[in-house]
Amino acid sequence: MTTDTTPDGDDEQDFESYADLGATTEKALDIAETSMDRVRELVPDETLADRLRQKSVHATGDPEFQHLLRFNGGEPVRAGARAVLDEAPIVTDITMVKAGVTGRGHDCEVRKAIGNGAELAAETGMTRTAASVLELDKQGVYDGAIAVVGNAPTAALALADCIADGTRPAVAVATPVGFVKAAESRTRLREVAAEYGVPAVTNVGRRGGSGLAAGLTNELVHVASDVRDGDVSLTES
Amino acid sequence: MTTDTTPDGDDEQDFESYADLGATTEKALDIAETSMDRVRELVPDETLADRLRQKSVHATGDPEFQHLLRFNGGEPVRAGARAVLDEAPIVTDITMVKAGVTGRGHDCEVRKAIGNGAELAAETGMTRTAASVLELDKQGVYDGAIAVVGNAPTAALALADCIADGTRPAVAVATPVGFVKAAESRTRLREVAAEYGVPAVTNVGRRGGSGLAAGLTNELVHVASDVRDGDVSLTES
C-alpha cells in the first residue's frame, strides 16, 4: 500500500470519511499523517486485508479490533475495490452510515435502504430495516452492489437471506453492533458468504457500528484509488 | 427511569437514534426491549448518569464502556435534559453525528458545525472542524446550546477554547475517537468544564466516535421525554 495520506486520514480521525472533505489544511495533513503512522505501528501492513484491519483500529480507537475482523467468501477487499472501480452502488442500511461514506475517490451512487419497504414491515411485523433490505432486493438493487450494514442486525440477517435466495452483492460489509442478534447476524452472513462465494467483511463479537462500517467502506474506496494510481494491483494474488 | 422502550431502543441497536424512526413493528419492539434489558443487567440503573452509562454500553456493544464515561462541570444529564426541554439547538461537529441524532422527542434545531469557517481554516491552516466551531462560536451559536463532538479532536479543543473565552454551552457531549489528540482533547474539555461550570459528558481513552456521541445526545432527549411525562424530575438532587 502507499504511504500517502489516505483521503480519510484527513482532518483528524476519520474526518473526511465522515464529513466528505479532504485534508487540505496544513494542520489537518499533519494530524492525518501522525494518526495513520500510529495505527501502522500497531497493525501489520502486508496485505490488502491489513488495510481494513488498520482501518478498523483507526475507526474504533482500539488496537485490539484488528483481531476481530473476518474475511469470507473470497477476497472482499479486492472485490470491493473492483466494485468501486466499476461504479457499483453503495447501499447502506441506515442514514448515519450513508453520511459516513466518503463522497470522494469514487463515482458510485450511495444510497440507504431504510425508508423502503414500510408496507412490508407493517404487514409482517418485521423490522423496518429488514423490510427495507428485502424491498430493495426485490428491485434487484443488491446484485453487484457494495452492501453495507453498520447498525441493524436484522438488516444483516435479511441480506443473508437474500444471498441464500440467489442475490449476489459484489461485496458485503457488515458490522452491526449490540447485544441482541448482532453477533449472530454476522455469523449467519459469514456462513452464506462462504457457502455462496460472496466476499464479505464482518467482525466477531458484540462491538461494531456505523462508524466502523463507513470506515471499512471508505477503505475499499481508498484501495480502489490506489489501483487507479497504479500503486495496487487487483490481479496479483 | 421508566422501563418503557426508549425511542432509540427501536428497531434494534440504536435503530431509531440513527434512522429517526420509531419502534413501531412488533419485531422491533421485541428486540428493543430485549436489548435494553440486557444492558440493564450489566449497568447500574440508579442515577441519571447511569442512563448515559447504559447508553454508552448500548451504543458500543461493550459493557466495559460504562466505566469510561466522565461527568464534569455540574450535572450534565439534568442540564442536557433541561436544554432539550428549552429547545436549545443541538450543534454537532460533523454530518454523521447530526445524522445520528434522533428527530423525535424534541423541538431542538439540529445543526452541524462543519461547512462553516472555511476561510478561517484556509487563512490559519487550522483544521476545518476547529475553524467551523470557532466560526459558529463567533456567531454566538454555542451559548446555551447542546454542543456535541463525536469525531474531531480539534473540534473538542476549539470548543474548550471557546468555553475558556467565555462561551457557555448548556451542556457539552464530547467523544472524539482516535490516536492523535482525541484523549487529550477530552481531558482539556473536562478541565475547562470543571473550571467554568459547564456541564460536560466525555469519555477517557482513545475510543469513542460518532455513534456514541449521537447515542448519548439521544439519551438526553429521552430523559427530557421522561421529564415531560412526569417520570423524572430535574429538581430532585
Short mmCIF file of C-alpha atoms in Angstrom, two decimals:
data_model
loop_
_atom_site.label_atom_id
_atom_site.label_comp_id
_atom_site.label_asym_id
_atom_site.label_seq_id
_atom_site.Cartn_x
_atom_site.Cartn_y
_atom_site.Cartn_z
CA MET A 1 0.00 0.00 0.00
CA THR A 2 1.04 3.57 -0.39
CA THR A 3 2.20 5.65 2.49
CA ASP A 4 0.32 8.64 1.16
CA THR A 5 -2.20 10.22 3.40
CA THR A 6 -5.40 8.43 2.57
CA PRO A 7 -8.39 10.66 1.92
CA ASP A 8 -10.00 9.82 5.19
CA GLY A 9 -6.87 10.16 7.22
CA ASP A 10 -7.97 13.69 6.90
CA ASP A 11 -8.60 16.48 9.26
CA GLU A 12 -8.16 14.04 12.05
CA GLN A 13 -9.71 10.72 12.97
CA ASP A 14 -11.87 9.84 10.00
CA PHE A 15 -12.71 13.42 9.47
CA GLU A 16 -13.01 13.16 5.75
CA SER A 17 -14.80 9.86 5.72
CA TYR A 18 -17.48 11.32 7.87
CA ALA A 19 -17.61 14.83 6.59
CA ASP A 20 -16.74 14.38 2.97
CA LEU A 21 -13.98 16.92 2.99
CA GLY A 22 -10.31 16.41 2.26
CA ALA A 23 -7.28 17.13 4.36
CA THR A 24 -6.47 20.42 2.74
CA THR A 25 -5.15 22.44 5.63
CA GLU A 26 -1.64 22.13 6.96
CA LYS A 27 -2.80 21.11 10.40
CA ALA A 28 -5.17 18.52 9.03
CA LEU A 29 -2.47 16.88 6.95
CA ASP A 30 -0.17 16.75 9.97
CA ILE A 31 -2.78 15.05 12.12
CA ALA A 32 -3.77 12.63 9.38
CA GLU A 33 -0.21 11.50 8.88
CA THR A 34 0.51 11.08 12.57
CA SER A 35 -2.73 9.19 13.13
CA MET A 36 -2.16 6.61 10.41
CA ASP A 37 1.50 6.32 11.41
CA ARG A 38 0.37 5.42 14.91
CA VAL A 39 -2.05 2.84 13.58
CA ARG A 40 0.64 1.29 11.36
CA GLU A 41 2.85 0.83 14.41
CA LEU A 42 0.10 -1.36 15.84
CA VAL A 43 -1.26 -3.27 12.83
CA PRO A 44 0.60 -5.23 10.14
CA ASP A 45 0.85 -3.59 6.73
CA GLU A 46 1.40 -6.59 4.48
CA THR A 47 -1.87 -7.43 2.76
CA LEU A 48 -4.94 -5.67 1.46
CA ALA A 49 -6.86 -7.21 4.34
CA ASP A 50 -4.39 -5.48 6.67
CA ARG A 51 -5.59 -2.17 5.32
CA LEU A 52 -9.06 -2.94 6.57
CA ARG A 53 -7.61 -4.13 9.87
CA GLN A 54 -5.78 -0.81 10.14
CA LYS A 55 -8.97 0.99 9.29
CA SER A 56 -10.89 -0.86 11.99
CA VAL A 57 -8.33 0.27 14.55
CA HIS A 58 -8.43 3.81 13.22
CA ALA A 59 -12.23 3.90 13.35
CA THR A 60 -12.61 2.38 16.81
CA GLY A 61 -9.52 3.79 18.51
CA ASP A 62 -8.81 0.27 19.73
CA PRO A 63 -5.73 -1.71 18.62
CA GLU A 64 -7.46 -4.95 19.60
CA PHE A 65 -10.08 -4.51 16.93
CA GLN A 66 -7.68 -5.71 14.23
CA HIS A 67 -8.18 -9.22 15.59
CA LEU A 68 -11.95 -9.06 15.34
CA LEU A 69 -12.32 -8.69 11.57
CA ARG A 70 -13.23 -11.65 9.39
CA PHE A 71 -12.87 -12.04 5.63
CA ASN A 72 -15.05 -14.64 3.89
CA GLY A 73 -16.36 -15.72 0.54
CA GLY A 74 -13.28 -14.87 -1.47
CA GLU A 75 -11.18 -11.70 -1.31
CA PRO A 76 -13.52 -8.98 -0.13
CA VAL A 77 -11.01 -6.15 -0.33
CA ARG A 78 -10.15 -6.86 -3.97
CA ALA A 79 -13.79 -7.48 -4.78
CA GLY A 80 -14.79 -4.28 -3.03
CA ALA A 81 -12.14 -2.19 -4.75
CA ARG A 82 -13.11 -3.66 -8.09
CA ALA A 83 -16.76 -2.84 -7.41
CA VAL A 84 -15.79 0.74 -6.59
CA LEU A 85 -13.88 0.98 -9.88
CA ASP A 86 -16.92 -0.49 -11.63
CA GLU A 87 -19.04 2.23 -10.03
CA ALA A 88 -21.29 -0.25 -8.29
CA PRO A 89 -23.88 1.31 -5.98
CA ILE A 90 -23.00 1.51 -2.29
CA VAL A 91 -26.15 0.57 -0.35
CA THR A 92 -26.13 1.23 3.40
CA ASP A 93 -28.69 0.13 5.97
CA ILE A 94 -29.28 3.49 7.63
CA THR A 95 -28.77 7.20 7.12
CA MET A 96 -25.90 7.53 9.55
CA VAL A 97 -23.77 5.01 7.65
CA LYS A 98 -24.59 6.74 4.37
CA ALA A 99 -23.48 10.03 5.94
CA GLY A 100 -20.16 8.41 6.83
CA VAL A 101 -19.31 7.17 3.36
CA THR A 102 -16.83 9.45 1.64
CA GLY A 103 -18.01 11.38 -1.38
CA ARG A 104 -14.55 11.47 -2.91
CA GLY A 105 -12.48 8.94 -4.86
CA HIS A 106 -15.44 7.18 -6.44
CA ASP A 107 -18.41 7.64 -8.75
CA CYS A 108 -20.63 5.11 -7.00
CA GLU A 109 -24.18 6.04 -6.14
CA VAL A 110 -24.52 5.97 -2.34
CA ARG A 111 -27.98 5.13 -1.10
CA LYS A 112 -29.62 3.81 2.03
CA ALA A 113 -32.12 1.01 2.42
CA ILE A 114 -34.12 2.49 5.28
CA GLY A 115 -37.23 4.27 4.11
CA ASN A 116 -38.17 1.45 1.75
CA GLY A 117 -40.47 -1.46 2.49
CA ALA A 118 -42.69 0.29 5.04
CA GLU A 119 -45.72 -1.68 3.85
CA LEU A 120 -43.89 -4.98 4.16
CA ALA A 121 -42.86 -4.08 7.71
CA ALA A 122 -46.41 -3.13 8.62
CA GLU A 123 -47.85 -6.30 7.08
CA THR A 124 -45.38 -8.74 8.57
CA GLY A 125 -44.25 -7.11 11.80
CA MET A 126 -40.63 -7.49 10.76
CA THR A 127 -38.25 -4.62 11.48
CA ARG A 128 -38.27 -1.72 9.08
CA THR A 129 -34.60 -2.18 8.24
CA ALA A 130 -35.10 -5.84 7.40
CA ALA A 131 -38.12 -4.96 5.29
CA SER A 132 -36.15 -2.21 3.56
CA VAL A 133 -33.41 -4.65 2.56
CA LEU A 134 -35.94 -7.18 1.25
CA GLU A 135 -37.75 -4.44 -0.67
CA LEU A 136 -34.56 -3.17 -2.34
CA ASP A 137 -33.54 -6.74 -3.07
CA LYS A 138 -36.84 -7.30 -4.83
CA GLN A 139 -35.88 -4.36 -7.03
CA GLY A 140 -32.54 -6.02 -7.80
CA VAL A 141 -30.56 -3.30 -6.03
CA TYR A 142 -28.22 -5.62 -4.15
CA ASP A 143 -26.99 -7.67 -7.12
CA GLY A 144 -23.49 -6.44 -7.85
CA ALA A 145 -23.74 -3.81 -5.14
CA ILE A 146 -21.48 -2.89 -2.23
CA ALA A 147 -23.88 -3.88 0.56
CA VAL A 148 -23.12 -2.16 3.87
CA VAL A 149 -24.76 -2.84 7.23
CA GLY A 150 -23.49 -0.75 10.11
CA ASN A 151 -26.27 -0.77 12.61
CA ALA A 152 -29.13 -3.17 12.16
CA PRO A 153 -28.70 -6.89 12.88
CA THR A 154 -31.96 -7.70 11.12
CA ALA A 155 -30.66 -5.91 8.02
CA ALA A 156 -27.65 -8.25 8.05
CA LEU A 157 -29.95 -11.24 8.53
CA ALA A 158 -32.17 -10.08 5.68
CA LEU A 159 -29.12 -9.61 3.48
CA ALA A 160 -28.01 -13.14 4.33
CA ASP A 161 -31.45 -14.43 3.36
CA CYS A 162 -31.25 -12.57 0.05
CA ILE A 163 -27.87 -14.15 -0.68
CA ALA A 164 -29.21 -17.59 0.18
CA ASP A 165 -32.07 -16.85 -2.23
CA GLY A 166 -29.70 -16.04 -5.08
CA THR A 167 -28.71 -12.38 -4.74
CA ARG A 168 -25.02 -11.73 -5.35
CA PRO A 169 -23.64 -8.49 -3.94
CA ALA A 170 -20.15 -7.63 -5.19
CA VAL A 171 -19.12 -7.42 -1.55
CA ALA A 172 -20.81 -7.20 1.83
CA VAL A 173 -19.53 -5.10 4.75
CA ALA A 174 -21.45 -5.84 7.93
CA THR A 175 -20.64 -4.61 11.43
CA PRO A 176 -23.95 -4.25 13.29
CA VAL A 177 -23.43 -3.58 16.98
CA GLY A 178 -25.25 -4.74 20.05
CA PHE A 179 -26.47 -7.33 22.46
CA VAL A 180 -29.35 -8.81 20.52
CA LYS A 181 -28.68 -10.67 17.28
CA ALA A 182 -25.70 -8.54 16.25
CA ALA A 183 -23.02 -11.22 16.55
CA GLU A 184 -25.45 -13.89 15.37
CA SER A 185 -26.39 -11.89 12.29
CA ARG A 186 -22.74 -11.57 11.30
CA THR A 187 -22.14 -15.27 11.89
CA ARG A 188 -25.04 -16.08 9.60
CA LEU A 189 -23.76 -13.65 6.98
CA ARG A 190 -20.31 -15.27 7.09
CA GLU A 191 -21.89 -18.68 6.60
CA VAL A 192 -23.86 -17.72 3.49
CA ALA A 193 -20.94 -15.64 2.20
CA ALA A 194 -18.69 -18.68 2.38
CA GLU A 195 -21.33 -21.03 1.01
CA TYR A 196 -22.27 -18.90 -1.97
CA GLY A 197 -18.91 -17.24 -2.61
CA VAL A 198 -20.00 -13.70 -1.78
CA PRO A 199 -16.99 -11.73 -0.48
CA ALA A 200 -17.77 -10.36 2.97
CA VAL A 201 -16.02 -8.34 5.65
CA THR A 202 -17.51 -8.65 9.11
CA ASN A 203 -16.38 -8.66 12.72
CA VAL A 204 -16.90 -11.05 15.59
CA GLY A 205 -18.31 -10.06 18.96
CA ARG A 206 -20.88 -7.53 20.05
CA ARG A 207 -18.98 -4.41 19.06
CA GLY A 208 -19.15 -2.68 15.68
CA GLY A 209 -21.32 0.13 14.46
CA SER A 210 -21.95 2.75 11.85
CA GLY A 211 -18.59 4.47 12.07
CA LEU A 212 -16.77 1.20 11.59
CA ALA A 213 -18.89 0.17 8.62
CA ALA A 214 -18.40 3.55 6.98
CA GLY A 215 -14.67 3.44 7.66
CA LEU A 216 -14.24 -0.02 6.15
CA THR A 217 -16.26 1.00 3.11
CA ASN A 218 -14.13 4.10 2.72
CA GLU A 219 -11.01 1.98 2.84
CA LEU A 220 -12.35 -0.02 -0.11
CA VAL A 221 -12.63 3.32 -1.91
CA HIS A 222 -9.03 4.14 -0.98
CA VAL A 223 -7.77 0.81 -2.24
CA ALA A 224 -9.62 1.50 -5.50
CA SER A 225 -7.92 4.90 -5.67
CA ASP A 226 -4.55 3.23 -5.23
CA VAL A 227 -5.41 0.79 -8.01
CA ARG A 228 -6.31 3.75 -10.20
CA ASP A 229 -2.98 5.35 -9.33
CA GLY A 230 -1.10 2.15 -10.16
CA ASP A 231 0.05 1.60 -6.57
CA VAL A 232 -2.02 -1.53 -6.03
CA SER A 233 -2.86 -4.31 -8.47
CA LEU A 234 -6.03 -6.32 -8.15
CA THR A 235 -4.73 -9.16 -10.30
CA GLU A 236 -1.81 -10.13 -8.07
CA SER A 237 -2.73 -12.79 -5.60
CA MET B 1 -36.17 5.85 34.92
CA THR B 2 -39.03 4.25 33.10
CA THR B 3 -38.83 0.74 31.81
CA ASP B 4 -40.64 1.75 28.65
CA THR B 5 -38.92 1.09 25.42
CA THR B 6 -36.93 4.24 24.79
CA PRO B 7 -37.31 5.71 21.33
CA ASP B 8 -33.87 4.61 20.26
CA GLY B 9 -34.17 1.15 21.64
CA ASP B 10 -36.01 0.83 18.42
CA ASP B 11 -35.83 -1.49 15.54
CA GLU B 12 -32.75 -2.89 17.13
CA GLN B 13 -29.48 -1.46 18.35
CA ASP B 14 -29.95 2.27 18.14
CA PHE B 15 -32.05 1.93 15.08
CA GLU B 16 -34.19 4.90 15.83
CA SER B 17 -31.44 7.13 17.06
CA TYR B 18 -29.68 6.69 13.76
CA ALA B 19 -32.58 6.44 11.42
CA ASP B 20 -35.12 8.68 13.04
CA LEU B 21 -37.88 6.14 13.07
CA GLY B 22 -39.70 4.64 15.99
CA ALA B 23 -40.06 1.04 17.06
CA THR B 24 -43.45 0.56 15.54
CA THR B 25 -43.35 -3.03 14.37
CA GLU B 26 -43.88 -5.96 16.69
CA LYS B 27 -40.47 -7.42 15.96
CA ALA B 28 -38.74 -4.10 16.52
CA LEU B 29 -40.38 -3.62 19.89
CA ASP B 30 -39.32 -7.12 20.94
CA ILE B 31 -35.72 -6.52 20.00
CA ALA B 32 -35.63 -3.09 21.62
CA GLU B 33 -36.91 -4.43 24.90
CA THR B 34 -34.52 -7.35 24.98
CA SER B 35 -31.57 -5.17 24.08
CA MET B 36 -32.11 -2.64 26.84
CA ASP B 37 -32.91 -5.45 29.27
CA ARG B 38 -29.54 -6.98 28.51
CA VAL B 39 -27.80 -3.65 29.03
CA ARG B 40 -29.57 -3.13 32.36
CA GLU B 41 -28.26 -6.46 33.57
CA LEU B 42 -24.77 -5.07 33.04
CA VAL B 43 -25.01 -1.42 34.09
CA PRO B 44 -26.48 0.11 37.27
CA ASP B 45 -29.84 1.84 36.92
CA GLU B 46 -29.79 4.20 39.90
CA THR B 47 -28.97 7.68 38.69
CA LEU B 48 -29.50 9.82 35.61
CA ALA B 49 -25.79 9.43 34.89
CA ASP B 50 -26.39 5.67 34.83
CA ARG B 51 -28.71 6.18 31.91
CA LEU B 52 -25.86 7.62 29.89
CA ARG B 53 -23.62 4.81 31.08
CA GLN B 54 -26.23 2.34 29.86
CA LYS B 55 -26.43 4.20 26.60
CA SER B 56 -22.67 4.06 26.13
CA VAL B 57 -22.80 0.29 26.54
CA HIS B 58 -25.74 0.06 24.17
CA ALA B 59 -24.02 2.18 21.54
CA THR B 60 -20.63 0.47 21.71
CA GLY B 61 -21.72 -3.10 22.42
CA ASP B 62 -19.13 -3.15 25.19
CA PRO B 63 -20.08 -3.49 28.89
CA GLU B 64 -16.73 -2.01 29.87
CA PHE B 65 -17.58 1.31 28.33
CA GLN B 66 -19.73 2.24 31.33
CA HIS B 67 -16.53 2.82 33.27
CA LEU B 68 -15.09 5.19 30.69
CA LEU B 69 -17.63 7.99 30.91
CA ARG B 70 -16.91 11.16 32.86
CA PHE B 71 -19.33 13.79 34.13
CA ASN B 72 -17.97 17.24 34.88
CA GLY B 73 -18.97 20.83 35.45
CA GLY B 74 -22.21 20.14 37.27
CA GLU B 75 -24.92 17.67 36.35
CA PRO B 76 -24.70 17.24 32.61
CA VAL B 77 -27.65 14.87 32.27
CA ARG B 78 -30.02 17.24 34.07
CA ALA B 79 -28.55 20.22 32.26
CA GLY B 80 -28.85 18.42 28.94
CA ALA B 81 -32.43 17.33 29.53
CA ARG B 82 -33.33 20.85 30.60
CA ALA B 83 -31.73 22.24 27.45
CA VAL B 84 -33.76 19.81 25.35
CA LEU B 85 -36.94 20.96 27.10
CA ASP B 86 -35.84 24.55 26.48
CA GLU B 87 -35.45 23.70 22.78
CA ALA B 88 -31.81 24.66 22.74
CA PRO B 89 -30.03 24.00 19.45
CA ILE B 90 -28.10 20.74 19.17
CA VAL B 91 -24.85 21.55 17.37
CA THR B 92 -22.74 18.59 16.16
CA ASP B 93 -19.22 18.67 14.74
CA ILE B 94 -19.86 16.62 11.60
CA THR B 95 -22.63 15.37 9.36
CA MET B 96 -22.51 11.79 10.58
CA VAL B 97 -23.23 12.80 14.18
CA LYS B 98 -26.08 15.02 13.02
CA ALA B 99 -27.49 12.08 11.08
CA GLY B 100 -27.42 10.02 14.29
CA VAL B 101 -29.39 12.47 16.41
CA THR B 102 -33.00 11.43 16.75
CA GLY B 103 -35.62 13.66 15.19
CA ARG B 104 -38.26 12.66 17.70
CA GLY B 105 -38.96 13.69 21.28
CA HIS B 106 -37.64 17.23 20.92
CA ASP B 107 -38.10 20.50 19.07
CA CYS B 108 -34.45 21.46 19.06
CA GLU B 109 -32.83 22.63 15.86
CA VAL B 110 -30.12 20.11 14.95
CA ARG B 111 -27.22 21.57 13.00
CA LYS B 112 -23.61 20.75 12.24
CA ALA B 113 -20.55 22.95 12.53
CA ILE B 114 -18.66 21.54 9.55
CA GLY B 115 -19.09 23.63 6.45
CA ASN B 116 -18.55 26.88 8.33
CA GLY B 117 -15.29 28.76 8.75
CA ALA B 118 -13.63 27.63 5.51
CA GLU B 119 -11.89 30.99 5.16
CA LEU B 120 -10.54 30.83 8.68
CA ALA B 121 -9.17 27.35 8.00
CA ALA B 122 -7.55 28.45 4.77
CA GLU B 123 -6.02 31.54 6.40
CA THR B 124 -4.69 29.86 9.52
CA GLY B 125 -4.03 26.28 8.45
CA MET B 126 -6.14 25.01 11.35
CA THR B 127 -8.43 22.06 10.71
CA ARG B 128 -11.75 22.79 9.08
CA THR B 129 -13.66 21.35 12.02
CA ALA B 130 -11.83 23.56 14.51
CA ALA B 131 -12.40 26.57 12.28
CA SER B 132 -16.07 25.65 11.94
CA VAL B 133 -16.52 25.60 15.72
CA LEU B 134 -14.75 28.96 16.13
CA GLU B 135 -16.83 30.46 13.33
CA LEU B 136 -20.14 29.30 14.86
CA ASP B 137 -18.95 30.49 18.25
CA LYS B 138 -18.30 33.94 16.82
CA GLN B 139 -21.94 33.90 15.76
CA GLY B 140 -22.96 33.04 19.33
CA VAL B 141 -24.31 29.63 18.35
CA TYR B 142 -22.74 27.70 21.20
CA ASP B 143 -24.05 29.85 24.07
CA GLY B 144 -26.84 27.84 25.67
CA ALA B 145 -26.50 25.09 23.06
CA ILE B 146 -26.13 21.34 23.35
CA ALA B 147 -22.61 21.11 21.92
CA VAL B 148 -21.77 17.66 20.54
CA VAL B 149 -18.40 16.46 19.28
CA GLY B 150 -18.29 12.88 18.04
CA ASN B 151 -15.38 12.75 15.71
CA ALA B 152 -12.95 15.62 15.62
CA PRO B 153 -10.45 16.17 18.46
CA THR B 154 -9.67 19.66 17.22
CA ALA B 155 -13.38 20.49 17.40
CA ALA B 156 -13.32 19.49 21.08
CA LEU B 157 -10.19 21.58 21.61
CA ALA B 158 -11.78 24.54 19.85
CA LEU B 159 -14.90 24.14 21.98
CA ALA B 160 -12.71 24.11 25.11
CA ASP B 161 -11.06 27.33 23.93
CA CYS B 162 -14.45 28.93 23.37
CA ILE B 163 -15.51 28.00 26.90
CA ALA B 164 -12.28 29.40 28.32
CA ASP B 165 -13.04 32.58 26.37
CA GLY B 166 -16.49 32.93 27.92
CA THR B 167 -18.89 30.80 25.87
CA ARG B 168 -21.34 28.83 27.97
CA PRO B 169 -22.97 25.84 26.29
CA ALA B 170 -25.87 24.36 28.23
CA VAL B 171 -24.05 21.05 28.04
CA ALA B 172 -21.16 19.53 26.10
CA VAL B 173 -21.05 15.93 24.87
CA ALA B 174 -17.63 15.04 23.51
CA THR B 175 -16.40 11.60 22.47
CA PRO B 176 -13.89 12.11 19.63
CA VAL B 177 -12.07 8.89 18.78
CA GLY B 178 -8.51 8.17 17.81
CA PHE B 179 -4.82 8.09 18.39
CA VAL B 180 -3.93 11.72 17.91
CA LYS B 181 -5.28 14.31 20.35
CA ALA B 182 -8.59 12.54 20.98
CA ALA B 183 -8.00 11.67 24.65
CA GLU B 184 -6.10 14.93 25.18
CA SER B 185 -8.91 16.99 23.70
CA ARG B 186 -11.40 15.41 26.11
CA THR B 187 -9.08 15.95 29.07
CA ARG B 188 -8.82 19.60 28.16
CA LEU B 189 -12.58 19.87 27.78
CA ARG B 190 -13.10 18.30 31.22
CA GLU B 191 -10.68 20.81 32.72
CA VAL B 192 -12.43 23.87 31.32
CA ALA B 193 -15.85 22.33 32.02
CA ALA B 194 -14.93 21.92 35.68
CA GLU B 195 -13.24 25.33 35.89
CA TYR B 196 -16.08 27.30 34.31
CA GLY B 197 -19.00 25.16 35.46
CA VAL B 198 -20.07 23.95 32.04
CA PRO B 199 -21.75 20.53 32.36
CA ALA B 200 -19.90 18.02 30.17
CA VAL B 201 -20.12 14.33 29.35
CA THR B 202 -16.96 12.84 27.91
CA ASN B 203 -15.06 9.56 27.96
CA VAL B 204 -11.49 8.65 28.77
CA GLY B 205 -9.20 6.72 26.47
CA ARG B 206 -8.82 6.57 22.72
CA ARG B 207 -12.20 5.07 21.94
CA GLY B 208 -15.40 6.97 21.24
CA GLY B 209 -16.89 8.16 17.99
CA SER B 210 -19.92 9.49 16.19
CA GLY B 211 -22.32 6.69 17.15
CA LEU B 212 -21.51 7.12 20.82
CA ALA B 213 -21.91 10.91 20.72
CA ALA B 214 -25.24 10.60 18.93
CA GLY B 215 -26.40 7.90 21.36
CA LEU B 216 -25.54 9.98 24.43
CA THR B 217 -27.26 13.01 22.95
CA ASN B 218 -30.34 10.92 22.20
CA GLU B 219 -30.38 9.73 25.79
CA LEU B 220 -30.56 13.37 26.92
CA VAL B 221 -33.61 13.64 24.68
CA HIS B 222 -35.10 10.52 26.27
CA VAL B 223 -34.53 11.86 29.76
CA ALA B 224 -36.27 15.07 28.69
CA SER B 225 -39.19 12.99 27.40
CA ASP B 226 -39.41 11.25 30.76
CA VAL B 227 -39.42 14.63 32.48
CA ARG B 228 -42.24 15.71 30.18
CA ASP B 229 -44.12 12.53 31.07
CA GLY B 230 -43.60 13.13 34.79
CA ASP B 231 -41.41 10.07 35.25
CA VAL B 232 -38.26 12.01 36.01
CA SER B 233 -37.84 15.26 37.93
CA LEU B 234 -35.00 17.63 37.21
CA THR B 235 -35.34 19.42 40.53
CA GLU B 236 -34.61 16.44 42.76
CA SER B 237 -30.94 16.15 43.59
#
